[in-house]
CSV table of C-alpha atoms in Angstrom, one decimal:
chain,number,residue,atom,x,y,z
A,1,MET,CA,4.5,-31.2,15.6
A,2,PRO,CA,3.6,-27.5,15.8
A,3,THR,CA,0.9,-26.1,13.5
A,4,PHE,CA,2.1,-23.5,11.0
A,5,HIS,CA,-1.3,-22.5,9.6
A,6,ARG,CA,-4.1,-20.8,11.4
A,7,ASP,CA,-7.0,-18.6,10.2
A,8,GLU,CA,-5.6,-16.5,7.3
A,9,TYR,CA,-2.0,-16.8,8.4
A,10,ALA,CA,0.5,-19.4,7.2
A,11,THR,CA,4.2,-19.7,7.8
A,12,SER,CA,7.0,-22.2,7.4
A,13,THR,CA,8.6,-21.8,10.9
A,14,ASP,CA,8.3,-20.2,14.3
A,15,ARG,CA,12.1,-20.1,14.6
A,16,VAL,CA,12.0,-16.3,14.0
A,17,ARG,CA,15.2,-15.6,16.0
A,18,ASP,CA,17.2,-18.0,13.9
A,19,LEU,CA,15.7,-16.7,10.7
A,20,ARG,CA,16.5,-13.1,11.7
A,21,ARG,CA,20.0,-14.0,12.7
A,22,GLN,CA,20.7,-15.5,9.3
A,23,LYS,CA,18.9,-12.6,7.5
A,24,ASP,CA,21.0,-10.0,9.4
A,25,ALA,CA,24.2,-11.9,8.4
A,26,LEU,CA,23.1,-11.7,4.8
A,27,TYR,CA,22.5,-7.9,5.2
A,28,GLN,CA,26.1,-7.6,6.2
A,29,GLN,CA,27.1,-9.3,3.0
A,30,GLY,CA,24.9,-7.1,0.8
A,31,MET,CA,22.0,-9.6,0.4
A,32,PRO,CA,23.6,-11.8,-2.3
A,33,ARG,CA,20.8,-13.3,-4.4
A,34,ASP,CA,22.1,-16.9,-4.3
A,35,ALA,CA,22.6,-16.9,-0.5
A,36,CYS,CA,19.1,-15.4,-0.1
A,37,GLN,CA,17.6,-18.2,-2.3
A,38,GLN,CA,19.4,-20.8,-0.2
A,39,LEU,CA,17.9,-19.2,3.0
A,40,VAL,CA,14.4,-19.4,1.6
A,41,LYS,CA,15.0,-23.0,0.5
A,42,ALA,CA,16.3,-23.9,4.0
A,43,PHE,CA,13.2,-22.7,5.8
A,44,PHE,CA,10.5,-23.2,3.2
A,45,ARG,CA,7.8,-25.9,4.1
A,46,PRO,CA,5.4,-26.4,1.1
A,47,ALA,CA,2.9,-28.3,3.3
A,48,SER,CA,2.2,-25.1,5.3
A,49,TYR,CA,0.6,-23.4,2.3
A,50,GLU,CA,-1.4,-26.2,0.8
A,51,GLN,CA,-4.6,-24.1,1.1
A,52,LEU,CA,-3.3,-22.1,-1.8
A,53,ARG,CA,-3.6,-24.9,-4.3
A,54,GLY,CA,-6.1,-24.6,-7.1
A,55,LYS,CA,-6.8,-20.9,-6.6
A,56,ASP,CA,-6.2,-17.9,-8.7
A,57,ASN,CA,-3.4,-16.7,-6.5
A,58,HIS,CA,-1.9,-13.2,-6.8
A,59,PHE,CA,1.1,-13.0,-4.5
A,60,MET,CA,1.3,-9.4,-3.3
A,61,VAL,CA,5.0,-9.0,-2.3
A,62,ALA,CA,5.5,-6.7,0.8
A,63,PRO,CA,7.9,-3.9,-0.2
A,64,SER,CA,11.2,-3.6,1.5
A,65,THR,CA,11.6,-0.4,3.6
A,66,THR,CA,15.3,-0.3,2.8
A,67,GLY,CA,14.9,-1.5,-0.8
A,68,ARG,CA,17.5,-4.2,-0.2
A,69,ASN,CA,15.5,-7.2,1.0
A,70,PRO,CA,14.6,-9.7,-1.8
A,71,LEU,CA,13.4,-12.4,0.6
A,72,PRO,CA,9.6,-11.7,0.3
A,73,TYR,CA,9.9,-11.7,-3.5
A,74,LEU,CA,11.9,-15.0,-3.5
A,75,LEU,CA,9.4,-16.6,-1.3
A,76,ALA,CA,6.6,-15.4,-3.6
A,77,LYS,CA,8.4,-16.9,-6.6
A,78,ARG,CA,8.8,-20.2,-4.7
A,79,LEU,CA,5.1,-20.2,-3.9
A,80,GLN,CA,4.3,-19.5,-7.5
A,81,GLN,CA,6.3,-22.6,-8.6
A,82,GLU,CA,4.4,-24.8,-6.1
A,83,TYR,CA,0.9,-23.4,-6.4
A,84,GLY,CA,0.7,-21.3,-9.6
A,85,GLY,CA,-0.5,-17.8,-9.9
A,86,GLN,CA,1.1,-14.4,-10.4
A,87,VAL,CA,3.7,-12.4,-8.4
A,88,VAL,CA,2.8,-8.7,-8.0
A,89,THR,CA,5.6,-6.3,-7.0
A,90,GLY,CA,5.7,-2.5,-6.7
A,91,TRP,CA,2.0,-2.2,-5.7
A,92,ALA,CA,2.8,-0.3,-2.5
A,93,LEU,CA,5.5,2.2,-1.7
A,94,PRO,CA,6.9,2.4,1.9
A,95,LEU,CA,6.7,5.8,3.6
A,96,GLU,CA,8.9,4.8,6.5
A,97,LYS,CA,12.6,4.1,6.1
A,98,ARG,CA,13.2,2.4,9.4
A,99,LYS,CA,12.9,-1.3,9.7
A,100,ALA,CA,10.2,-2.4,12.1
A,101,SER,CA,12.7,-4.6,14.0
A,102,ALA,CA,14.8,-1.5,14.7
A,103,LYS,CA,12.1,0.8,16.1
A,104,GLY,CA,11.4,-0.8,19.5
A,105,GLY,CA,8.0,-1.0,21.3
A,106,LEU,CA,7.2,2.7,21.6
A,107,GLY,CA,8.8,3.4,18.3
A,108,LYS,CA,6.4,1.1,16.5
A,109,MET,CA,3.5,3.1,17.9
A,110,GLU,CA,5.0,6.5,17.3
A,111,HIS,CA,6.3,5.7,13.8
A,112,PRO,CA,4.0,2.9,12.4
A,113,ALA,CA,4.5,1.4,9.0
A,114,ARG,CA,2.6,3.3,6.3
A,115,PHE,CA,2.4,2.8,2.6
A,116,ALA,CA,1.2,4.6,-0.5
A,117,ALA,CA,-0.7,2.7,-3.2
A,118,ALA,CA,0.6,2.3,-6.7
A,119,ASP,CA,-2.8,2.2,-8.4
A,120,SER,CA,-1.3,1.3,-11.8
A,121,GLN,CA,-0.5,-2.1,-10.3
A,122,LEU,CA,-3.7,-2.6,-8.2
A,123,SER,CA,-6.0,-1.6,-11.1
A,124,GLN,CA,-5.0,-4.8,-12.9
A,125,ILE,CA,-6.0,-7.2,-10.1
A,126,PRO,CA,-9.1,-9.2,-11.2
A,127,LYS,CA,-12.1,-9.3,-8.8
A,128,SER,CA,-11.9,-13.0,-8.5
A,129,ALA,CA,-8.3,-13.2,-7.5
A,130,ASN,CA,-7.1,-14.8,-4.3
A,131,LEU,CA,-4.9,-12.1,-2.9
A,132,VAL,CA,-2.0,-13.4,-0.8
A,133,LEU,CA,0.2,-11.0,1.1
A,134,VAL,CA,3.8,-12.3,1.2
A,135,ASP,CA,6.4,-11.2,3.7
A,136,ASP,CA,9.6,-12.8,5.0
A,137,VAL,CA,9.0,-12.4,8.8
A,138,VAL,CA,5.8,-11.6,10.6
A,139,THR,CA,5.9,-10.7,14.3
A,140,THR,CA,3.4,-8.0,15.4
A,141,GLY,CA,1.8,-7.9,12.0
A,142,GLU,CA,2.4,-4.1,11.8
A,143,THR,CA,3.6,-4.2,8.1
A,144,THR,CA,0.9,-6.7,6.9
A,145,ASP,CA,-1.9,-4.8,8.7
A,146,ALA,CA,-0.8,-1.5,7.0
A,147,LEU,CA,-0.7,-3.3,3.6
A,148,ARG,CA,-4.2,-4.6,4.2
A,149,GLU,CA,-5.4,-1.1,4.7
A,150,VAL,CA,-3.9,-0.1,1.3
A,151,LEU,CA,-5.8,-2.9,-0.4
A,152,ALA,CA,-9.0,-2.3,1.6
A,153,GLN,CA,-9.2,1.4,0.7
A,154,ARG,CA,-9.2,0.3,-2.9
A,155,GLY,CA,-12.0,-2.3,-2.6
A,156,LEU,CA,-9.6,-5.3,-2.5
A,157,LYS,CA,-9.2,-7.9,0.2
A,158,ALA,CA,-6.2,-9.9,1.4
A,159,ASP,CA,-7.4,-13.6,1.6
A,160,ALA,CA,-4.2,-14.8,3.2
A,161,VAL,CA,-0.9,-13.7,4.8
A,162,VAL,CA,2.0,-16.0,4.3
A,163,SER,CA,5.6,-15.7,5.5
A,164,LEU,CA,8.8,-17.6,5.8
A,165,GLY,CA,8.7,-17.2,9.6
A,166,GLN,CA,6.0,-16.0,12.1
A,167,SER,CA,6.5,-15.8,15.9
A,168,GLU,CA,2.8,-16.1,16.8
A,169,LEU,CA,-0.3,-17.3,15.1
A,170,ARG,CA,-2.8,-16.6,17.8
A,171,LYS,CA,-5.1,-13.5,17.8
A,172,VAL,CA,-5.7,-11.0,20.6
A,173,SER,CA,-8.2,-12.4,23.1
A,174,GLN,CA,-10.7,-10.6,25.4
A,175,ARG,CA,-8.4,-11.5,28.3
A,176,ASP,CA,-5.5,-9.8,26.6
A,177,ILE,CA,-7.6,-6.6,26.1
A,178,ASP,CA,-8.7,-6.6,29.7
A,179,ARG,CA,-5.2,-7.1,31.0
A,180,LEU,CA,-3.7,-4.4,28.8
A,181,THR,CA,-6.5,-1.9,29.7
A,182,HIS,CA,-5.9,-2.6,33.4
A,183,LYS,CA,-2.1,-2.0,33.0
A,184,LEU,CA,-2.9,1.4,31.3
A,185,GLY,CA,-4.8,2.4,34.4
A,186,GLU,CA,-7.7,3.9,32.4
A,187,PRO,CA,-10.9,1.7,32.3
A,188,SER,CA,-12.7,4.1,30.0
A,189,LEU,CA,-10.1,3.4,27.4
A,190,ARG,CA,-11.2,-0.2,26.8
A,191,PRO,CA,-13.3,0.5,23.7
A,192,GLN,CA,-10.3,2.1,22.0
A,193,VAL,CA,-8.0,-0.7,23.1
A,194,GLU,CA,-10.4,-3.3,21.7
A,195,GLY,CA,-11.0,-1.3,18.5
A,196,VAL,CA,-7.3,-1.1,17.8
A,197,LEU,CA,-6.3,-4.6,18.8
A,198,ARG,CA,-9.2,-6.9,18.2
A,199,GLY,CA,-8.4,-9.2,15.3
A,200,ARG,CA,-4.7,-8.5,15.5
A,201,LEU,CA,-1.9,-10.9,16.3
A,202,LYS,CA,-1.4,-11.6,20.0
A,203,HIS,CA,2.3,-10.7,19.6
A,204,LYS,CA,1.3,-7.1,19.0
A,205,ALA,CA,-0.6,-6.9,22.3
A,206,ASN,CA,2.3,-8.6,24.1
A,207,TYR,CA,4.7,-6.1,22.6
A,208,ILE,CA,2.7,-3.1,23.7
A,209,GLU,CA,2.2,-4.6,27.2
A,210,ARG,CA,5.9,-5.1,27.7
A,211,THR,CA,6.4,-1.4,26.8
A,212,ILE,CA,4.0,-0.1,29.5
A,213,HIS,CA,5.7,1.5,32.5
A,214,ASP,CA,5.4,4.8,34.3
A,215,ASP,CA,7.3,6.8,31.7
A,216,THR,CA,5.4,5.5,28.7
A,217,ARG,CA,1.9,4.9,30.0
A,218,GLU,CA,0.5,8.3,29.0
A,219,SER,CA,2.1,8.1,25.5
A,220,ILE,CA,0.5,4.7,25.0
A,221,ARG,CA,-2.9,6.0,26.0
A,222,ARG,CA,-2.6,8.7,23.4
A,223,TYR,CA,-1.6,6.1,20.8
A,224,PHE,CA,-4.8,4.1,21.3
A,225,GLN,CA,-6.9,7.3,21.2
A,226,THR,CA,-5.2,8.6,18.1
A,227,GLU,CA,-5.1,5.2,16.3
A,228,PHE,CA,-8.8,4.5,17.1
A,229,ARG,CA,-9.8,7.9,15.6
A,230,ARG,CA,-7.8,7.1,12.5
A,231,LEU,CA,-9.4,3.7,12.1
A,232,GLN,CA,-12.8,5.3,12.7
A,233,GLY,CA,-12.1,7.7,9.9
A,234,LEU,CA,-11.3,4.8,7.5
A,235,GLY,CA,-14.5,3.0,8.5
A,236,ALA,CA,-12.5,0.2,10.1
A,237,VAL,CA,-14.1,0.3,13.5
A,238,ARG,CA,-17.5,1.3,14.8
A,239,ALA,CA,-18.1,4.1,17.2
A,240,ASN,CA,-18.1,1.8,20.2
A,241,GLY,CA,-15.3,-0.4,19.0
A,242,ALA,CA,-17.5,-3.5,18.7
A,243,GLY,CA,-17.0,-3.8,14.9
A,244,SER,CA,-13.3,-4.0,15.3
A,245,LEU,CA,-11.0,-4.0,12.2
A,246,ARG,CA,-12.9,-6.4,10.1
A,247,SER,CA,-15.7,-6.2,7.6
A,248,GLY,CA,-18.1,-4.7,10.2
A,249,VAL,CA,-19.3,-8.2,11.4
A,250,ALA,CA,-18.2,-9.1,14.9
A,251,GLY,CA,-16.7,-12.6,14.7
A,252,ASP,CA,-15.2,-12.2,11.2
A,253,ARG,CA,-11.6,-13.0,12.0
A,254,ARG,CA,-10.0,-11.3,9.1
A,255,LEU,CA,-8.6,-7.8,9.2
A,256,GLN,CA,-10.7,-6.3,6.4
A,257,PHE,CA,-13.0,-3.4,5.8
A,258,PRO,CA,-14.8,-1.8,2.8
A,259,TRP,CA,-14.5,1.9,2.6
A,260,ARG,CA,-17.8,3.7,2.8
A,261,ALA,CA,-17.5,7.4,2.2
A,262,ARG,CA,-19.9,9.5,4.3
A,263,THR,CA,-21.9,12.2,2.6
A,264,GLY,CA,-20.5,15.6,3.4
A,265,ASP,CA,-17.2,14.3,4.6
A,266,PRO,CA,-14.6,16.7,3.2
A,267,GLY,CA,-12.1,13.9,2.9
A,268,ALA,CA,-14.5,11.5,1.2
A,269,ALA,CA,-13.3,12.1,-2.3
A,270,ALA,CA,-9.7,11.3,-1.3
A,271,HIS,CA,-10.8,8.0,0.4
A,272,GLN,CA,-13.2,6.7,-2.2
A,273,VAL,CA,-12.1,3.7,-4.3
A,274,SER,CA,-10.6,5.1,-7.4
A,275,PRO,CA,-11.9,3.9,-10.8
A,276,GLY,CA,-8.3,2.7,-11.2
A,277,ALA,CA,-8.9,0.1,-8.6
A,278,GLY,CA,-10.6,-2.1,-11.2
A,279,LEU,CA,-13.5,-2.9,-8.9
A,280,GLU,CA,-16.7,-1.2,-7.9
A,281,ALA,CA,-16.9,0.3,-4.4
A,282,GLY,CA,-17.5,-2.5,-2.0
A,283,GLY,CA,-16.5,-5.2,-4.5
A,284,ARG,CA,-20.0,-6.0,-5.7
A,285,GLY,CA,-22.0,-5.6,-8.9
A,286,GLY,CA,-20.9,-5.7,-12.5
A,287,PRO,CA,-17.7,-4.5,-14.2
A,288,SER,CA,-16.4,-1.2,-12.9
A,289,ASP,CA,-16.2,2.0,-15.1
A,290,PHE,CA,-12.5,1.4,-15.4
A,291,LEU,CA,-13.0,-2.0,-16.9
A,292,VAL,CA,-15.8,-0.9,-19.2
A,293,ARG,CA,-13.6,1.9,-20.7
A,294,ALA,CA,-10.6,-0.4,-21.1
A,295,ARG,CA,-12.7,-3.0,-22.9
A,296,SER,CA,-14.2,-0.3,-25.1
A,297,LEU,CA,-10.7,0.7,-26.2
A,298,GLU,CA,-9.7,-2.9,-26.9
A,299,SER,CA,-12.9,-3.3,-29.0
A,300,LEU,CA,-12.1,-0.2,-31.0
A,301,ARG,CA,-8.5,-1.4,-31.6
A,302,ALA,CA,-9.9,-4.7,-32.9
A,303,GLU,CA,-12.3,-2.9,-35.2
A,304,VAL,CA,-9.4,-0.8,-36.6
A,305,GLY,CA,-7.4,-3.9,-37.1
A,306,ARG,CA,-10.2,-5.6,-39.1
A,307,GLY,CA,-10.8,-2.5,-41.1
A,308,ASP,CA,-14.4,-2.1,-39.8
A,309,VAL,CA,-13.7,1.5,-38.9
A,310,SER,CA,-11.2,4.2,-39.9
A,311,LEU,CA,-8.4,5.2,-37.5
A,312,ALA,CA,-9.7,8.8,-37.3
A,313,ARG,CA,-13.2,7.8,-36.4
A,314,ALA,CA,-12.0,5.2,-33.8
A,315,THR,CA,-9.7,7.8,-32.3
A,316,ARG,CA,-12.6,10.2,-31.9
A,317,LYS,CA,-14.7,7.6,-30.1
A,318,ALA,CA,-11.7,6.6,-27.9
A,319,LEU,CA,-11.1,10.2,-26.9
A,320,ARG,CA,-14.7,10.5,-25.8
A,321,VAL,CA,-14.2,7.4,-23.7
A,322,LEU,CA,-11.1,8.9,-22.1
A,323,GLY,CA,-12.7,12.3,-21.6
A,324,SER,CA,-9.9,14.2,-23.3
A,325,ARG,CA,-12.1,17.3,-23.8
A,326,LYS,CA,-12.1,17.8,-20.0
A,327,MET,CA,-8.3,17.7,-19.8
A,328,ALA,CA,-5.8,20.6,-19.9
A,329,LYS,CA,-4.6,21.3,-23.4
A,330,PRO,CA,-1.1,19.7,-23.1
A,331,ASP,CA,-2.6,16.6,-21.5
A,332,ALA,CA,-5.2,16.4,-24.2
A,333,ARG,CA,-2.6,16.6,-27.0
A,334,ASP,CA,-0.6,13.8,-25.3
A,335,THR,CA,-3.8,11.7,-25.0
A,336,VAL,CA,-4.6,12.1,-28.7
A,337,ARG,CA,-1.1,11.0,-29.7
A,338,GLU,CA,-1.0,8.0,-27.4
A,339,THR,CA,-4.5,6.9,-28.3
A,340,SER,CA,-3.8,7.0,-32.0
A,341,LEU,CA,-0.7,4.9,-31.6
A,342,PHE,CA,-2.6,2.4,-29.5
A,343,LEU,CA,-5.4,2.0,-32.0
A,344,ALA,CA,-2.9,1.7,-34.8
A,345,GLY,CA,-1.4,-1.3,-33.1
A,346,ASN,CA,1.5,0.2,-31.2
A,347,PRO,CA,1.9,-1.9,-28.0
A,348,ARG,CA,3.6,0.9,-26.1
A,349,ARG,CA,0.5,1.5,-24.0
A,350,SER,CA,-2.1,-1.0,-23.0
A,351,ALA,CA,-5.8,-0.1,-22.8
A,352,GLN,CA,-5.6,-0.2,-19.0
A,353,GLU,CA,-2.6,2.1,-18.9
A,354,LEU,CA,-4.4,4.6,-21.2
A,355,VAL,CA,-7.4,4.7,-18.9
A,356,MET,CA,-5.3,5.1,-15.8
A,357,GLN,CA,-3.3,7.9,-17.4
A,358,ALA,CA,-6.4,9.6,-18.5
A,359,GLU,CA,-7.8,9.4,-14.9
A,360,ALA,CA,-4.6,10.9,-13.5
A,361,ARG,CA,-4.9,13.8,-16.0
A,362,LEU,CA,-8.5,14.3,-15.1
A,363,ASP,CA,-7.6,14.3,-11.4
A,364,ARG,CA,-5.5,17.3,-12.1
A,365,VAL,CA,-8.4,19.1,-13.6
A,366,ARG,CA,-10.6,18.1,-10.6
A,367,ALA,CA,-8.0,19.5,-8.3
A,368,GLU,CA,-8.0,22.8,-10.3
A,369,ASN,CA,-11.8,23.1,-9.9
A,370,ARG,CA,-11.5,22.3,-6.1
A,371,LEU,CA,-8.5,24.6,-5.4
A,372,GLY,CA,-9.0,27.3,-8.0
A,373,MET,CA,-5.6,26.6,-9.4
A,374,PRO,CA,-4.1,23.9,-11.7
A,375,PRO,CA,-1.5,21.7,-9.9
A,376,THR,CA,0.4,21.2,-13.1
A,377,LYS,CA,2.9,24.0,-12.6
A,378,GLU,CA,5.7,23.7,-10.2
A,379,GLY,CA,4.5,26.4,-7.8
A,380,ASP,CA,0.9,24.9,-7.8
A,381,THR,CA,2.2,21.4,-7.0
A,382,ILE,CA,4.2,22.8,-4.1
A,383,ARG,CA,1.1,24.5,-2.7
A,384,GLU,CA,-0.9,21.3,-3.1
A,385,LEU,CA,1.7,19.3,-1.3
A,386,ASN,CA,1.8,21.8,1.6
A,387,ARG,CA,-2.0,21.6,1.7
A,388,LEU,CA,-1.8,17.8,2.0
A,389,ARG,CA,0.7,18.1,4.9
A,390,GLU,CA,-1.7,20.5,6.7
A,391,GLU,CA,-4.5,18.0,6.2
A,392,VAL,CA,-2.4,15.3,7.7
A,393,LYS,CA,-1.8,17.5,10.8
A,394,GLY,CA,-5.6,17.9,10.9
A,395,GLY,CA,-6.2,14.2,11.0
A,396,LEU,CA,-6.2,13.0,7.4
A,397,ASP,CA,-4.9,9.5,7.0
A,398,ILE,CA,-1.3,9.7,5.9
A,399,GLN,CA,-1.7,6.8,3.4
A,400,THR,CA,-4.5,8.6,1.6
A,401,ALA,CA,-2.5,11.9,1.5
A,402,ALA,CA,0.6,10.0,0.3
A,403,SER,CA,-1.3,8.3,-2.5
A,404,ARG,CA,-2.3,11.7,-3.7
A,405,GLY,CA,1.2,13.1,-3.2
A,406,VAL,CA,2.7,10.3,-5.2
A,407,SER,CA,0.4,11.1,-8.1
A,408,LEU,CA,1.2,14.8,-7.9
A,409,LEU,CA,4.9,14.1,-8.1
A,410,GLY,CA,4.4,11.9,-11.1
A,411,ALA,CA,6.0,8.9,-9.4
A,412,GLU,CA,4.5,6.5,-11.9
A,413,GLY,CA,7.1,7.7,-14.4
A,414,PHE,CA,10.1,7.1,-12.1
A,415,SER,CA,12.3,4.1,-12.0
A,416,ARG,CA,11.6,1.6,-9.3
A,417,GLY,CA,14.4,2.9,-7.0
A,418,GLY,CA,13.2,6.5,-7.7
A,419,ARG,CA,9.7,5.6,-6.6
A,420,MET,CA,11.0,4.1,-3.4
A,421,ARG,CA,13.1,7.1,-2.5
A,422,ALA,CA,10.4,9.5,-3.5
A,423,ALA,CA,7.9,7.7,-1.2
A,424,HIS,CA,10.3,7.8,1.7
A,425,GLU,CA,10.9,11.5,1.3
A,426,LEU,CA,7.1,12.2,0.9
A,427,GLY,CA,6.4,10.2,4.0
A,428,ALA,CA,8.9,12.2,6.0
A,429,PHE,CA,7.5,15.5,4.5
A,430,LEU,CA,3.9,14.7,5.4
A,431,LYS,CA,4.9,13.7,8.9
A,432,GLY,CA,6.9,16.9,9.4
A,433,GLU,CA,10.1,15.2,10.3
A,434,ARG,CA,13.0,17.6,11.0
A,435,ASP,CA,15.3,16.4,8.2
A,436,ALA,CA,12.5,16.0,5.6
A,437,PRO,CA,12.8,17.9,2.3
A,438,ASP,CA,10.4,20.7,1.8
A,439,ALA,CA,7.7,20.7,-0.9
A,440,ARG,CA,9.9,22.5,-3.5
A,441,GLN,CA,12.7,20.0,-3.1
A,442,LEU,CA,10.2,17.2,-3.5
A,443,VAL,CA,9.0,18.7,-6.8
A,444,LEU,CA,12.4,19.3,-8.2
A,445,ARG,CA,13.7,15.9,-7.3
A,446,GLY,CA,10.5,14.4,-8.9
A,447,MET,CA,11.3,16.3,-12.1
A,448,LYS,CA,14.8,15.0,-12.1
A,449,ARG,CA,13.7,11.4,-11.4
A,450,GLU,CA,11.1,11.5,-14.2
A,451,LEU,CA,13.8,12.8,-16.6
A,452,ALA,CA,16.3,10.2,-15.4
A,453,ALA,CA,13.8,7.4,-16.0
A,454,ALA,CA,12.9,8.7,-19.5
A,455,ASN,CA,16.6,8.9,-20.4
A,456,LYS,CA,17.6,5.9,-18.3
A,457,LEU,CA,20.0,8.0,-16.3
A,458,PRO,CA,20.9,7.5,-12.6
A,459,ALA,CA,18.1,8.9,-10.4
A,460,PRO,CA,19.1,11.5,-7.8
A,461,SER,CA,19.6,10.4,-4.2
A,462,ALA,CA,17.9,12.1,-1.3
A,463,GLY,CA,20.9,14.3,-0.6
A,464,GLN,CA,21.7,15.2,-4.2
A,465,SER,CA,20.9,18.7,-5.3
A,466,VAL,CA,18.8,19.1,-8.4
A,467,GLY,CA,18.0,21.9,-10.7
A,468,ARG,CA,15.1,22.8,-12.9
A,469,ARG,CA,14.4,20.8,-16.1
């Protein structure tokens, strides 16, 4: 009987073609929920995931690039029933519309999967949690590797990758790296090839190898050079490629890395783990500043409830915790109102949400100090988005830029579908695609989506014209 669990990967079947065929048939029918549940039930093998039993599992559902695929979520719910834990959705937003299976070999290299983080979800993940990435099908590992980067840049680590079907469980070997380097015809490229592929699934190397021929060889060489530099910028590989994509220790088989910002790096502030991540940088030490502030607010709320302190005094203390004096006046007024409601017992906002919202408002002030202009007005937000696109052209990681762009557009206030569409549009804009909306269109659509979510109206589609609020 074949093995369906190896290293951090676990799956129910290696019959990926059969699974994809049935999945494509469901796509033609509109992905009906009952039929999707039956598909998960037909392939699901509980024994393949037994290592999850007895752990504080947080099943991190891989987002659908099309927004139509419920299979990862349904698999996560099934795993939750078997092994307990929590199902986490909406924690990452896809920046690429095309499905990985439709890109082809060279397309996967030219248009890799990229995601923006939704820090409001990630900030609530406890340090002790067993994070489990859940996808329906894993082939080259392109999607799950990109999602691991999202987690790693926020001090979180994926402990397992589970799927309904996976074509290959083996990792890239030294022989694979040697053979691929030889086929590229550039021996000096070996450190880059090793740095990009070491620790990845063997199927990824095979996929690239099958793509190499006279017309693509130069493009694939450039891919390895560019991808290696990107991973170096994230701290995911050492200068000589020996550290690979793991935690800096050769031999650690998991694709993990803690972000370490370099002093003087102009992009360090953008890459550093946000207080909203709920963890200290590197994942060590005591409670993060985020947790300390949230607990302080909870304590003040309890004191008000017991009558130990007046609401006015507790509000003043809470506003010092949130840093409202450093905010712009409109943001400060909103913070005062929301904090008073929270302390008075209104459950509309949790302590964590108040802290995250305060951090977002303070981020705008920090941007004002850095840029000499507040990105709170429409024109300033447009300029900031255009600046981010130029930084991406200059080598800034698109996921880092996208996370900042999502915050600028106020996507936390959109509906779920609105966030998905906004992320797709933002990704196309940052990559400079021909049919991408410009910065002004992004801002205007963001305004419309925020208003639609507040009033529970239909959000605008990518092609729908929008006006000013």
